[in-house]
């Protein structure tokens, strides 16, 4: 007769990855297959160890490396490390437009963006990139720095993000700390699904270069 301990061990051996059920890796760790640069001139490369490195292009606008596939309701996790002085972000449910932008720039990615910003700052709150709405999260709109900034993003270190997008609600977490809990029916009406995009923010002439790194990008559809 098996003991309880042996039975538990057998179950673990039969199903060793049960905690990973439903999760998909968005980045294979070796190439940018499944991703495309939609606009801008910043560069993206794969670094040893399974890291996507985005590097600024001086004097240009924002650049976006986007998934070829679109996603609606999901949970997304990743780790990110950003040079001090660089603003970045991750687009979710975003779309692409070209009619109002010069052909040599390649168009524009627009939609909800989860902010990446060295601390103390506004990392984790949600911005409506290129929609004309500005911040969707209320906290960054305050003039009170005790409200509109936090230090949960650790400058110079890897930071773990978790984003849950379900219907009109978007929740974000940094290093286990909840940052945003936003319900916005208007942005959901226009952006119920779309691409996920890794932003390298534009910088002025004479600034930089700066780099931002991402790794362990995983998604689960809800």
CSV table of C-alpha atoms in Angstrom, one decimal:
chain,number,residue,atom,x,y,z
A,1,UNK,CA,0.0,0.0,0.0
A,2,UNK,CA,1.3,3.5,-0.9
A,3,UNK,CA,1.9,5.9,1.8
A,4,UNK,CA,0.4,9.4,1.5
A,5,UNK,CA,3.9,10.9,0.9
A,6,UNK,CA,4.6,8.5,-2.0
A,7,UNK,CA,1.2,9.2,-3.5
A,8,UNK,CA,1.8,13.0,-3.5
A,9,UNK,CA,5.2,12.4,-5.0
A,10,UNK,CA,3.7,10.3,-7.8
A,11,UNK,CA,1.2,13.0,-8.6
A,12,UNK,CA,3.9,15.7,-8.8
A,13,UNK,CA,5.9,13.5,-11.2
A,14,UNK,CA,3.0,12.8,-13.4
A,15,UNK,CA,2.1,16.5,-13.7
A,16,UNK,CA,5.2,18.6,-13.0
A,17,UNK,CA,4.1,21.7,-14.9
A,18,UNK,CA,0.5,22.1,-13.7
A,19,UNK,CA,1.2,25.6,-12.4
A,20,UNK,CA,2.1,26.6,-16.0
A,21,UNK,CA,-1.1,25.3,-17.5
A,22,UNK,CA,-2.7,27.9,-19.9
A,23,UNK,CA,0.4,30.1,-20.1
A,24,UNK,CA,2.1,30.9,-23.5
A,25,UNK,CA,5.6,32.4,-23.9
A,26,UNK,CA,5.3,35.4,-26.2
A,27,UNK,CA,9.1,35.4,-26.7
A,28,UNK,CA,11.1,32.3,-27.6
A,29,UNK,CA,14.3,33.6,-26.1
A,30,UNK,CA,16.3,33.3,-29.3
A,31,UNK,CA,14.7,35.5,-32.0
A,32,UNK,CA,12.0,38.1,-32.6
A,33,UNK,CA,9.8,35.7,-34.5
A,34,UNK,CA,6.2,36.6,-33.9
A,35,UNK,CA,7.1,40.3,-33.4
A,36,UNK,CA,7.3,43.3,-35.7
A,37,UNK,CA,8.5,46.9,-35.4
A,38,UNK,CA,5.4,48.9,-36.3
A,39,UNK,CA,6.8,52.4,-36.2
A,40,UNK,CA,9.9,54.4,-35.2
A,41,UNK,CA,13.6,54.0,-35.4
A,42,UNK,CA,14.7,52.5,-32.1
A,43,UNK,CA,16.3,49.1,-32.4
A,44,UNK,CA,15.4,45.8,-30.8
A,45,UNK,CA,17.8,42.9,-30.4
A,46,UNK,CA,17.9,39.6,-28.6
A,47,UNK,CA,20.6,39.4,-26.0
A,48,UNK,CA,22.2,36.2,-24.6
A,49,UNK,CA,20.0,34.8,-21.8
A,50,UNK,CA,16.7,35.4,-23.5
A,51,UNK,CA,16.4,39.2,-23.2
A,52,UNK,CA,14.9,41.6,-25.6
A,53,UNK,CA,16.9,44.8,-25.6
A,54,UNK,CA,15.4,48.1,-26.9
A,55,UNK,CA,17.8,50.9,-27.7
A,56,UNK,CA,16.8,54.5,-28.3
A,57,UNK,CA,17.3,56.4,-31.5
A,58,UNK,CA,18.4,60.0,-30.9
A,59,UNK,CA,16.0,62.8,-31.9
A,60,UNK,CA,13.1,60.5,-33.0
A,61,UNK,CA,9.6,59.6,-31.8
A,62,UNK,CA,8.4,56.6,-30.0
A,63,UNK,CA,9.1,53.1,-31.4
A,64,UNK,CA,7.0,49.9,-30.8
A,65,UNK,CA,7.9,46.2,-31.2
A,66,UNK,CA,4.5,44.5,-31.4
A,67,UNK,CA,3.2,41.0,-31.4
A,68,UNK,CA,1.9,39.8,-34.7
A,69,UNK,CA,-1.2,38.3,-32.9
A,70,UNK,CA,-3.9,40.2,-31.1
A,71,UNK,CA,-5.2,39.6,-27.6
A,72,UNK,CA,-8.4,40.5,-25.8
A,73,UNK,CA,-8.9,39.3,-22.2
A,74,UNK,CA,-5.7,38.0,-20.7
A,75,UNK,CA,-3.2,37.9,-17.9
A,76,UNK,CA,0.3,39.1,-18.9
A,77,UNK,CA,3.5,38.8,-16.9
A,78,UNK,CA,7.0,39.9,-17.7
A,79,UNK,CA,10.2,41.3,-16.2
A,80,UNK,CA,11.7,44.7,-17.2
A,81,UNK,CA,14.8,46.7,-16.4
A,82,UNK,CA,15.0,50.3,-17.7
A,83,UNK,CA,17.9,52.8,-17.8
A,84,UNK,CA,17.5,55.8,-15.5
A,85,UNK,CA,16.2,58.7,-17.5
A,86,UNK,CA,14.3,56.6,-20.1
A,87,UNK,CA,10.5,56.4,-20.2
A,88,UNK,CA,9.0,53.3,-21.7
A,89,UNK,CA,5.8,51.2,-21.6
A,90,UNK,CA,3.9,48.1,-22.7
A,91,UNK,CA,1.0,48.6,-25.1
A,92,UNK,CA,-2.0,46.3,-24.6
A,93,UNK,CA,-5.0,45.8,-26.9
A,94,UNK,CA,-3.5,48.4,-29.2
A,95,UNK,CA,-3.9,49.2,-32.9
A,96,UNK,CA,-2.0,50.8,-35.8
A,97,UNK,CA,-2.8,53.8,-37.9
A,98,UNK,CA,-0.9,55.4,-40.7
A,99,UNK,CA,-3.1,58.0,-42.4
A,100,UNK,CA,-2.0,61.0,-40.3
A,101,UNK,CA,1.7,60.2,-40.1
A,102,UNK,CA,4.6,60.6,-42.5
A,103,UNK,CA,5.4,57.4,-44.5
A,104,UNK,CA,9.0,57.4,-43.5
A,105,UNK,CA,8.0,57.1,-39.8
A,106,UNK,CA,5.8,54.1,-40.5
A,107,UNK,CA,2.6,55.1,-38.8
A,108,UNK,CA,1.5,55.0,-35.2
A,109,UNK,CA,0.6,52.5,-32.5
A,110,UNK,CA,-2.3,53.7,-30.3
A,111,UNK,CA,-4.2,52.4,-27.4
A,112,UNK,CA,-3.8,51.6,-23.7
A,113,UNK,CA,-0.3,51.6,-22.4
A,114,UNK,CA,1.0,50.4,-19.0
A,115,UNK,CA,3.7,52.8,-18.0
A,116,UNK,CA,7.4,51.8,-17.4
A,117,UNK,CA,9.3,54.6,-15.6
A,118,UNK,CA,12.2,54.6,-13.2
A,119,UNK,CA,11.3,55.4,-9.6
A,120,UNK,CA,10.1,57.3,-8.0
A,121,UNK,CA,7.6,57.8,-10.8
A,122,UNK,CA,4.4,56.7,-12.5
A,123,UNK,CA,5.2,53.2,-13.5
A,124,UNK,CA,2.2,50.8,-13.7
A,125,UNK,CA,-0.5,53.4,-14.3
A,126,UNK,CA,-2.3,53.4,-17.6
A,127,UNK,CA,-1.9,55.9,-20.4
A,128,UNK,CA,-4.0,56.2,-23.6
A,129,UNK,CA,-1.1,56.4,-26.1
A,130,UNK,CA,-1.8,58.6,-29.2
A,131,UNK,CA,-5.6,58.6,-28.5
A,132,UNK,CA,-5.8,62.2,-27.3
A,133,UNK,CA,-7.1,61.2,-23.9
A,134,UNK,CA,-3.8,61.2,-21.9
A,135,UNK,CA,-3.8,59.4,-18.6
A,136,UNK,CA,-6.6,57.0,-18.1
A,137,UNK,CA,-5.5,56.3,-14.5
A,138,UNK,CA,-6.5,59.1,-12.2
A,139,UNK,CA,-3.5,59.2,-9.9
A,140,UNK,CA,-0.9,60.7,-12.4
A,141,UNK,CA,-3.3,63.5,-13.1
A,142,UNK,CA,-2.9,64.8,-9.5
A,143,UNK,CA,-0.6,67.7,-8.8
A,144,UNK,CA,0.2,66.1,-5.4
A,145,UNK,CA,3.5,64.1,-5.8
A,146,UNK,CA,2.6,61.9,-2.8
A,147,UNK,CA,-0.3,60.7,-4.9
A,148,UNK,CA,1.1,60.7,-8.5
A,149,UNK,CA,4.4,59.0,-7.8
A,150,UNK,CA,5.5,55.8,-6.1
A,151,UNK,CA,8.8,53.9,-5.7
A,152,UNK,CA,7.6,50.3,-6.3
A,153,UNK,CA,9.6,50.2,-9.5
A,154,UNK,CA,13.2,49.5,-8.5
A,155,UNK,CA,15.6,51.5,-10.7
A,156,UNK,CA,18.5,49.5,-12.1
A,157,UNK,CA,16.9,46.2,-11.1
A,158,UNK,CA,14.6,43.6,-12.8
A,159,UNK,CA,11.0,44.4,-12.0
A,160,UNK,CA,8.1,42.0,-12.4
A,161,UNK,CA,4.9,43.3,-13.9
A,162,UNK,CA,1.5,41.5,-13.9
A,163,UNK,CA,-1.3,42.9,-16.0
A,164,UNK,CA,-4.9,41.5,-15.9
A,165,UNK,CA,-7.2,42.8,-18.7
A,166,UNK,CA,-10.8,41.5,-18.4
A,167,UNK,CA,-13.6,43.4,-20.1
A,168,UNK,CA,-13.4,47.1,-19.3
A,169,UNK,CA,-11.2,46.5,-16.3
A,170,UNK,CA,-7.4,46.6,-16.3
A,171,UNK,CA,-5.4,45.9,-13.2
A,172,UNK,CA,-1.6,46.2,-12.9
A,173,UNK,CA,0.9,45.0,-10.3
A,174,UNK,CA,4.7,45.7,-9.9
A,175,UNK,CA,6.8,43.4,-7.8
A,176,UNK,CA,3.6,42.1,-6.2
A,177,UNK,CA,2.2,45.5,-5.3
A,178,UNK,CA,-1.1,46.5,-7.0
A,179,UNK,CA,-0.8,49.9,-8.8
A,180,UNK,CA,-3.8,50.3,-11.1
A,181,UNK,CA,-7.4,49.1,-10.9
A,182,UNK,CA,-9.0,50.9,-13.8
A,183,UNK,CA,-12.4,50.4,-15.3
A,184,UNK,CA,-12.9,52.5,-18.5
A,185,UNK,CA,-15.8,51.5,-20.8
A,186,UNK,CA,-14.8,54.1,-23.4
A,187,UNK,CA,-11.3,52.7,-24.1
A,188,UNK,CA,-12.8,49.2,-24.0
A,189,UNK,CA,-15.3,50.1,-26.7
A,190,UNK,CA,-12.5,51.2,-29.1
A,191,UNK,CA,-9.9,48.7,-28.0
A,192,UNK,CA,-11.5,45.4,-26.9
A,193,UNK,CA,-8.5,43.5,-28.4
A,194,UNK,CA,-5.2,44.3,-30.1
A,195,UNK,CA,-1.5,43.8,-30.1
A,196,UNK,CA,0.9,43.9,-27.2
A,197,UNK,CA,3.8,46.3,-27.9
A,198,UNK,CA,7.1,47.0,-26.2
A,199,UNK,CA,7.8,50.8,-26.4
A,200,UNK,CA,11.1,52.6,-26.6
A,201,UNK,CA,10.2,56.2,-25.9
A,202,UNK,CA,11.6,58.9,-28.2
A,203,UNK,CA,14.4,61.1,-26.9
A,204,UNK,CA,15.6,64.5,-27.9
A,205,UNK,CA,18.7,65.2,-29.9
A,206,UNK,CA,21.8,65.0,-27.7
A,207,UNK,CA,20.3,62.7,-25.2
A,208,UNK,CA,21.0,59.0,-24.5
A,209,UNK,CA,21.6,56.4,-25.7
A,210,UNK,CA,19.3,54.5,-23.3
A,211,UNK,CA,18.2,50.9,-23.1
A,212,UNK,CA,15.3,49.0,-21.8
A,213,UNK,CA,15.2,45.2,-21.4
A,214,UNK,CA,12.4,42.7,-21.2
A,215,UNK,CA,12.4,38.9,-20.4
A,216,UNK,CA,10.0,36.1,-19.4
A,217,UNK,CA,7.0,37.5,-21.3
A,218,UNK,CA,4.1,35.1,-20.7
A,219,UNK,CA,0.4,35.3,-21.4
A,220,UNK,CA,-2.7,33.4,-20.4
A,221,UNK,CA,-6.0,34.0,-22.2
A,222,UNK,CA,-9.0,34.6,-19.8
